[in-house]
PDB file of C-alpha atoms in Angstrom:
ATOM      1  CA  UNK A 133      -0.101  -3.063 -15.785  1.00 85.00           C
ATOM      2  CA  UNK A 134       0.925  -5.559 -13.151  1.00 88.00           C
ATOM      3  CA  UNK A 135      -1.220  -8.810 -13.300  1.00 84.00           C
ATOM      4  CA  UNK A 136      -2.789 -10.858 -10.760  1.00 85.00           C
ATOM      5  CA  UNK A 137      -5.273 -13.354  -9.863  1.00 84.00           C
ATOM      6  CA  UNK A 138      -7.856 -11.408  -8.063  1.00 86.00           C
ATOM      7  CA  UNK A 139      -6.167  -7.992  -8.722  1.00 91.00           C
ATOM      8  CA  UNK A 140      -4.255  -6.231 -11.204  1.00 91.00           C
ATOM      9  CA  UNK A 141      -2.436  -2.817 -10.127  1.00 95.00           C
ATOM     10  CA  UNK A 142      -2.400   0.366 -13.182  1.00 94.00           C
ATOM     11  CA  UNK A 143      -0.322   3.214 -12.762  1.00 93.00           C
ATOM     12  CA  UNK A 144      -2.613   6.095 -11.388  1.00 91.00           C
ATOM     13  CA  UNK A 145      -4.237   8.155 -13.699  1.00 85.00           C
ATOM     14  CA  UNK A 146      -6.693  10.984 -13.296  1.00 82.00           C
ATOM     15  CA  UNK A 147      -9.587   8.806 -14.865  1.00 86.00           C
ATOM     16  CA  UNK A 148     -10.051   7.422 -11.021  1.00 90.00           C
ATOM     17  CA  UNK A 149     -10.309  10.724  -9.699  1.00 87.00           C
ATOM     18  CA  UNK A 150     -14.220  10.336  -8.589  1.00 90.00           C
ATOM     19  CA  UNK A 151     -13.202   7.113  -6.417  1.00 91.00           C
ATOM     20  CA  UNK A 152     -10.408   8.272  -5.247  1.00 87.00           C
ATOM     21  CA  UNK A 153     -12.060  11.759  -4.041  1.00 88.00           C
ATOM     22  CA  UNK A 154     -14.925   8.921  -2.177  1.00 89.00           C
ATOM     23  CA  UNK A 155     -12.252   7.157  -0.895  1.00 85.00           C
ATOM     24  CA  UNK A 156     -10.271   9.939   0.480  1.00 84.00           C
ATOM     25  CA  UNK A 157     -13.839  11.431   2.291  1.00 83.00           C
ATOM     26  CA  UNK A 158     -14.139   8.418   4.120  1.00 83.00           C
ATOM     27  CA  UNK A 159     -13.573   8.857   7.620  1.00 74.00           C
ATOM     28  CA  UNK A 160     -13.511   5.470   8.868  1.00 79.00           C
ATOM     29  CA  UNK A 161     -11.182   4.525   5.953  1.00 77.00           C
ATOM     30  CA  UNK A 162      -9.089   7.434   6.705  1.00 71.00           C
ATOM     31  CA  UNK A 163      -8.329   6.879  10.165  1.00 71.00           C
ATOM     32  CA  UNK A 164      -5.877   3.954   9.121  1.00 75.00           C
ATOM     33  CA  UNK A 165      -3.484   6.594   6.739  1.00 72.00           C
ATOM     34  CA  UNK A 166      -3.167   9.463   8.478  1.00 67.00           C
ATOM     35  CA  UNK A 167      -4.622  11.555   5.671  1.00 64.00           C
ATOM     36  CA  UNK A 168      -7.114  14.592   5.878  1.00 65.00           C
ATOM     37  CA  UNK A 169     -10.145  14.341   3.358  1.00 70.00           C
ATOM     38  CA  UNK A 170      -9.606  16.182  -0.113  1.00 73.00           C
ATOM     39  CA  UNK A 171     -12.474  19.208  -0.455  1.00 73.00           C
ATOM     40  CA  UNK A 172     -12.637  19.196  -4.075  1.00 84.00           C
ATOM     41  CA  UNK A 173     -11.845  17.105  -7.350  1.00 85.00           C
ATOM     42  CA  UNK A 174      -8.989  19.912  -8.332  1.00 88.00           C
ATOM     43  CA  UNK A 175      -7.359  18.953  -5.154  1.00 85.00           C
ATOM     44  CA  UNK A 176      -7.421  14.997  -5.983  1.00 83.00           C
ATOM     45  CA  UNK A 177      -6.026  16.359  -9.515  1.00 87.00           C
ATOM     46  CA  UNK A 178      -3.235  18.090  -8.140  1.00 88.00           C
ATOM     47  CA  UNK A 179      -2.614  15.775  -5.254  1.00 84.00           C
ATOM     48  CA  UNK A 180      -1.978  13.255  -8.365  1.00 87.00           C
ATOM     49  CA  UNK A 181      -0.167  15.542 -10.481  1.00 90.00           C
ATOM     50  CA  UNK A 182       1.951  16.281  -7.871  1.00 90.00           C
ATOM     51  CA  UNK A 183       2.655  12.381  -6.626  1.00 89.00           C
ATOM     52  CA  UNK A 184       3.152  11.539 -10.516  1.00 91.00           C
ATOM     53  CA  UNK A 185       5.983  14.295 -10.878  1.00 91.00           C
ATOM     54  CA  UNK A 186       8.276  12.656  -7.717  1.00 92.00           C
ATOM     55  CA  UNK A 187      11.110  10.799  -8.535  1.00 93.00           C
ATOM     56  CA  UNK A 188      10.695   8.869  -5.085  1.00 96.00           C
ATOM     57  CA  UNK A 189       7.088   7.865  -5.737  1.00 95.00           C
ATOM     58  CA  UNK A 190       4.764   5.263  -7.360  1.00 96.00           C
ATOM     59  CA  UNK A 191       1.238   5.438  -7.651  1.00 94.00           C
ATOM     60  CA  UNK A 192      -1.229   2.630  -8.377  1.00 96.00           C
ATOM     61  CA  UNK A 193      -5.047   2.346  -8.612  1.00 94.00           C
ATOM     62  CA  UNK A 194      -6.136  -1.567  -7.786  1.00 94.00           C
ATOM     63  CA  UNK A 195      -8.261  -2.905  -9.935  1.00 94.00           C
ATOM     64  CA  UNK A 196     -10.792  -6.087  -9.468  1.00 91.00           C
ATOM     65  CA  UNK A 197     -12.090  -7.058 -13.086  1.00 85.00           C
ATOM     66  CA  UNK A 198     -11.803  -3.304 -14.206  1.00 87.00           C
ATOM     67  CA  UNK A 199     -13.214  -1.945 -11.392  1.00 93.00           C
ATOM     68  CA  UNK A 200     -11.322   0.745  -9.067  1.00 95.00           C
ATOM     69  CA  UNK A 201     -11.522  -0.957  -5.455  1.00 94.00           C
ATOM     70  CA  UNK A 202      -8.237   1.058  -3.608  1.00 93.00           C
ATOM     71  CA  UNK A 203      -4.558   2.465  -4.184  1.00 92.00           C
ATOM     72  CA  UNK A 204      -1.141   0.933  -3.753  1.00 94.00           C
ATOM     73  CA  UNK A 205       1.698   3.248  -3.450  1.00 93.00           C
ATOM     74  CA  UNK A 206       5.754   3.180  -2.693  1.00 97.00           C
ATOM     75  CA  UNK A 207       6.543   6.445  -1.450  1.00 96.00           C
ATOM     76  CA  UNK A 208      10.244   7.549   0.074  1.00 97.00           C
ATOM     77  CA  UNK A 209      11.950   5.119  -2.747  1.00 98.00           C
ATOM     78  CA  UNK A 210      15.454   6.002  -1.283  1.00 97.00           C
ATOM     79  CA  UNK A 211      17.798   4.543  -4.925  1.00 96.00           C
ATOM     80  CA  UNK A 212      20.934   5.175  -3.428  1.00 97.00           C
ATOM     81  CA  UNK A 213      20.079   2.907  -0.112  1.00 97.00           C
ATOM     82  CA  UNK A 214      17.755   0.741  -2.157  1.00 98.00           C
ATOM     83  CA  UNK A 215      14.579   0.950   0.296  1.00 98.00           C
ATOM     84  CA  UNK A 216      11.140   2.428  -0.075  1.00 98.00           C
ATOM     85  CA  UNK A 217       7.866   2.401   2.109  1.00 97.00           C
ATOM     86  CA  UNK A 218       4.818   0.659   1.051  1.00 96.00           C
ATOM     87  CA  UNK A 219       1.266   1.528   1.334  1.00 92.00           C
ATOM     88  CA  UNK A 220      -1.777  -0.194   0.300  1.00 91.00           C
ATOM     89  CA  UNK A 221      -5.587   0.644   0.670  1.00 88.00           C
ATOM     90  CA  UNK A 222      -8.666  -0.566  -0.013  1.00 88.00           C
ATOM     91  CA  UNK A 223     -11.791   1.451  -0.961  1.00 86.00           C
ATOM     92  CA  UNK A 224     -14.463   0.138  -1.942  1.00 89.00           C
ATOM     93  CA  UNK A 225     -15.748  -1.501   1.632  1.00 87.00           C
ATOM     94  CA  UNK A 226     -16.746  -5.119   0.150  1.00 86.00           C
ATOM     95  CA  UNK A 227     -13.235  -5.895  -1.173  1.00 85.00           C
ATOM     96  CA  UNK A 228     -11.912  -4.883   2.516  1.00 80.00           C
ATOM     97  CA  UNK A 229     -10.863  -9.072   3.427  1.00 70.00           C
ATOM     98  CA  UNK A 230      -7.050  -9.957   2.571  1.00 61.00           C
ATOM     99  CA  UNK A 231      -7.636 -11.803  -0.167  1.00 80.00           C
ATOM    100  CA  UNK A 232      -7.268  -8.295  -2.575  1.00 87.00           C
ATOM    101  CA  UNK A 233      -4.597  -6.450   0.503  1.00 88.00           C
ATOM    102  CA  UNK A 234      -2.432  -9.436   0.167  1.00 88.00           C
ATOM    103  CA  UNK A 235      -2.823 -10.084  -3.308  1.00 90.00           C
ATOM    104  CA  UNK A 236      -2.035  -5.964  -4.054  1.00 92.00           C
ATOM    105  CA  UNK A 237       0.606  -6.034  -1.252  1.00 93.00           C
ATOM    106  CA  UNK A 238       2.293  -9.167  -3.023  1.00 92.00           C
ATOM    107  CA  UNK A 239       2.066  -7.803  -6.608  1.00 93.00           C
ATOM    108  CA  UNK A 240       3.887  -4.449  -5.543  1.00 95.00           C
ATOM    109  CA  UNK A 241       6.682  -6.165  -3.761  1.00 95.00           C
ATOM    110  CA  UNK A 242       7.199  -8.297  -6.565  1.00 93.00           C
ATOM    111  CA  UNK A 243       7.502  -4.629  -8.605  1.00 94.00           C
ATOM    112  CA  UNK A 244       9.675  -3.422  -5.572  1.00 96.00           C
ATOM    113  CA  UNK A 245      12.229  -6.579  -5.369  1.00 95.00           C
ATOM    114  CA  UNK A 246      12.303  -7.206  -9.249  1.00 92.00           C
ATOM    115  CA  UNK A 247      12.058  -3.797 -11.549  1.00 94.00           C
ATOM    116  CA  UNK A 248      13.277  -1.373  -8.783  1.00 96.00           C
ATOM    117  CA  UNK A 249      16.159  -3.757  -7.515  1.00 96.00           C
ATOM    118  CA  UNK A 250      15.369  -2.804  -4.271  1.00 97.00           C
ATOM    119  CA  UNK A 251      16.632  -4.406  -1.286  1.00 97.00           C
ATOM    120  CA  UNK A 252      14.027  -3.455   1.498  1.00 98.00           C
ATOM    121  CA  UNK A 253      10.370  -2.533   1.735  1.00 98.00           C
ATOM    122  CA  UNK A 254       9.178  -1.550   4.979  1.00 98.00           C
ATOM    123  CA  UNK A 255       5.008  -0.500   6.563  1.00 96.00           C
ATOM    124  CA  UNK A 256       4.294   1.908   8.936  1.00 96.00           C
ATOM    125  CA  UNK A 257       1.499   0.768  10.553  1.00 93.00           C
ATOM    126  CA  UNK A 258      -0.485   2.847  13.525  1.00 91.00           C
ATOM    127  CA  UNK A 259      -1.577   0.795  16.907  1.00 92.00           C
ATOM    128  CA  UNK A 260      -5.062   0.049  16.168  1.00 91.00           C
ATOM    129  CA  UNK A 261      -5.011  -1.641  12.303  1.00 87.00           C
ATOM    130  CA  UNK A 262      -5.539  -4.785  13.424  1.00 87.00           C
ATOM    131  CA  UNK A 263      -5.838  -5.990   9.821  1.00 86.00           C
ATOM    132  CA  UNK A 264      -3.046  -4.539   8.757  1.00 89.00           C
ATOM    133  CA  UNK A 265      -0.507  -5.661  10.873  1.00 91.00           C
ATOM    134  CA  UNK A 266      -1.983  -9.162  10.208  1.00 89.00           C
ATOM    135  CA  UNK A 267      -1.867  -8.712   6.505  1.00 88.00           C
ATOM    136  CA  UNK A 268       1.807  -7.520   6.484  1.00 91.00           C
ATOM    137  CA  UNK A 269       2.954 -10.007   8.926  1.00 91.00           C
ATOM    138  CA  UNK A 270       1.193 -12.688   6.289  1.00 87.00           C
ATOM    139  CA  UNK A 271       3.698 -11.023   3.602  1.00 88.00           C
ATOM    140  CA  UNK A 272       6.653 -11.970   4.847  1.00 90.00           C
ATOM    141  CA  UNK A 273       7.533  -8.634   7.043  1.00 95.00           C
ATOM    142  CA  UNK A 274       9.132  -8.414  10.599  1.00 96.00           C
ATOM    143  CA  UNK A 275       8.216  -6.578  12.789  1.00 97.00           C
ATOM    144  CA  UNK A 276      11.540  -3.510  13.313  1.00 97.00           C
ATOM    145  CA  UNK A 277      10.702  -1.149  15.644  1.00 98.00           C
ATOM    146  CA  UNK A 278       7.447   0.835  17.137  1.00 97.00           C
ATOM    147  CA  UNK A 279       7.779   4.427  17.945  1.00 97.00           C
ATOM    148  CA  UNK A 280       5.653   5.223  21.269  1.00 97.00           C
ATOM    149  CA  UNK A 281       2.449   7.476  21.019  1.00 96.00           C
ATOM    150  CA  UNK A 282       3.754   8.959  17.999  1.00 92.00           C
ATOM    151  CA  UNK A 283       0.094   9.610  16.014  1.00 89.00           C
ATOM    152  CA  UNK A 284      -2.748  12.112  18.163  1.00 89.00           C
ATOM    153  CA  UNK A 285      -5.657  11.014  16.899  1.00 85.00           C
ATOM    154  CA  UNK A 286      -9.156  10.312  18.278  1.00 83.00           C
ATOM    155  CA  UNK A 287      -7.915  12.076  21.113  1.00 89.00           C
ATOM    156  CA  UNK A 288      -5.249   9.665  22.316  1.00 91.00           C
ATOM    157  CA  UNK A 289      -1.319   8.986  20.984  1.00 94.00           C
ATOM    158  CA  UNK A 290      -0.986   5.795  19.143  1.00 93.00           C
ATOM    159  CA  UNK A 291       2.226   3.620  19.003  1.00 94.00           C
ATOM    160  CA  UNK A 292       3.293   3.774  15.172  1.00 94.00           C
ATOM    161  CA  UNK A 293       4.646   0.489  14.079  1.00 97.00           C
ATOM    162  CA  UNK A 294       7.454  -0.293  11.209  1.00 98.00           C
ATOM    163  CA  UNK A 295       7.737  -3.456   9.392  1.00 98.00           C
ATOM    164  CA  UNK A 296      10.203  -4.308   6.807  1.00 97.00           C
ATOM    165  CA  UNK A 297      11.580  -7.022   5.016  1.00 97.00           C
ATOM    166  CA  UNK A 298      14.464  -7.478   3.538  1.00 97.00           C
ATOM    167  CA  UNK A 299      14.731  -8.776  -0.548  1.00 96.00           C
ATOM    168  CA  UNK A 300      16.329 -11.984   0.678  1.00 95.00           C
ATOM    169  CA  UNK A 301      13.620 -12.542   3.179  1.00 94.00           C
ATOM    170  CA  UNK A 302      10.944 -11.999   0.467  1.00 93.00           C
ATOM    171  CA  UNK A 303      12.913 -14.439  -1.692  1.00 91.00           C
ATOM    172  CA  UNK A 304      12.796 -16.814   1.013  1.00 90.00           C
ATOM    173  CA  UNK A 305       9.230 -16.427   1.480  1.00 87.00           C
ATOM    174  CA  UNK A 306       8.549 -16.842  -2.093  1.00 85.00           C
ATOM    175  CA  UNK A 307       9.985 -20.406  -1.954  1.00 86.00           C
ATOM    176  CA  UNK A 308       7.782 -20.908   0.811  1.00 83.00           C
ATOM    177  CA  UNK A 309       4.585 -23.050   0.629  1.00 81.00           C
ATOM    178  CA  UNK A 310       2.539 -19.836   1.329  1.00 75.00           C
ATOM    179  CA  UNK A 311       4.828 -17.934  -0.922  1.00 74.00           C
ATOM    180  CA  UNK A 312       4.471 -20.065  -3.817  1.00 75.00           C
ATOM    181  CA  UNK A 313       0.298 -19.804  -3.717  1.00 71.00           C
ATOM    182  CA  UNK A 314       0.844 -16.370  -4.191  1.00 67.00           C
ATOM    183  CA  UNK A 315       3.839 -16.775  -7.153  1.00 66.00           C
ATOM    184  CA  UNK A 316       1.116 -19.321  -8.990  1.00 59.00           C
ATOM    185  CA  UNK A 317      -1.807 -17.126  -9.178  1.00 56.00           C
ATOM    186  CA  UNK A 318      -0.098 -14.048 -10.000  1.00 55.00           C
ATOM    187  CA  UNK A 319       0.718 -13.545 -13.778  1.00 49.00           C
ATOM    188  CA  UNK A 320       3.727 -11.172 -12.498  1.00 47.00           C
ATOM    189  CA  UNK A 321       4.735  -8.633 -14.519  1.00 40.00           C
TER     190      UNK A 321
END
């Protein structure tokens, strides 16, 4: 378990499958990931069995005081080029502020920099997240590159967005003043 202040992130089990099978049959929430809703609780199941069997892949349920409120996950962990995409999302619809994002996002890159040894994390982000361009912008990430009208959805093409940052520029940001609120209340690993 990695520890935080407001969050702590578990590694995915299949005790969350009931949340994770609301989660994933939430349209509005949806939207943001790209992802189709699940029709059944054997398809969460195998969708975690699955994710859990990939070398390239970490899975995390994000818990508030015990309580299930979203998912973190690296997926694409590339070892030999030391990079991996990041992915967080919450829920549960009151924990949606980014006080629990940032915290969950902060935590994971922590994981990322310091037990992986990786040397990049990047975000793809689509047009309209408003939120979550703001909350990985607050982490530290630059913005790299947007690929034009790349997602159909809602009837229109959306601009997809990639952010990374580099481990040096995370180090640099933990030294920071906004860094270092973020180093203090987190219990790290």
């Amino acid at each position: 378990m990695i520890h935080g202040r407001s969050v702590n992130l578990k590694k995915l089990e299949s005790d969350y499958l009931p949340h994770i099978y609301k989660w994933r049959n939430d349209p509005e929430l949806m939207r943001f990931y790209g992802l189709y809703p699940i029709l059944s609780l054997d398809k969460v199941q195998e969708e975690i069995k699955t994710n859990k069997n990939l070398k390239n892949r970490l899975d995390f349920i994000l818990l508030s005081k015990s309580n299930p409120i979203g998912m973190v996950w690296v997926k694409g962990i590339d070892w030999i080029n030391s990079n991996c995409e990041l992915n967080c999302m919450i829920g549960e619809k009151n924990f949606r502020s980014k006080v629990f994002g940032a915290e969950a996002i902060f935590l994971l890159l922590l994981f990322c920099m310091n037990e992986l040894n990786l040397n990049k994390v990047y975000a793809k982000i689509i047009e309209f997240a408003h939120e979550s361009h703001a909350l990985v912008s607050h982490a530290g990430f630059k913005k790299e590159a947007i690929l034009k009208k790349m997602v159909f959805q809602d009837g229109k093409y959306w601009d997809l967005f990639i952010y990374g940052l580099l481990r040096k520029e995370f180090k640099l940001f933990i030294n920071s003043a906004q860094g270092q609120k973020y180093l203090l209340s987190s219990r790290q690993i």
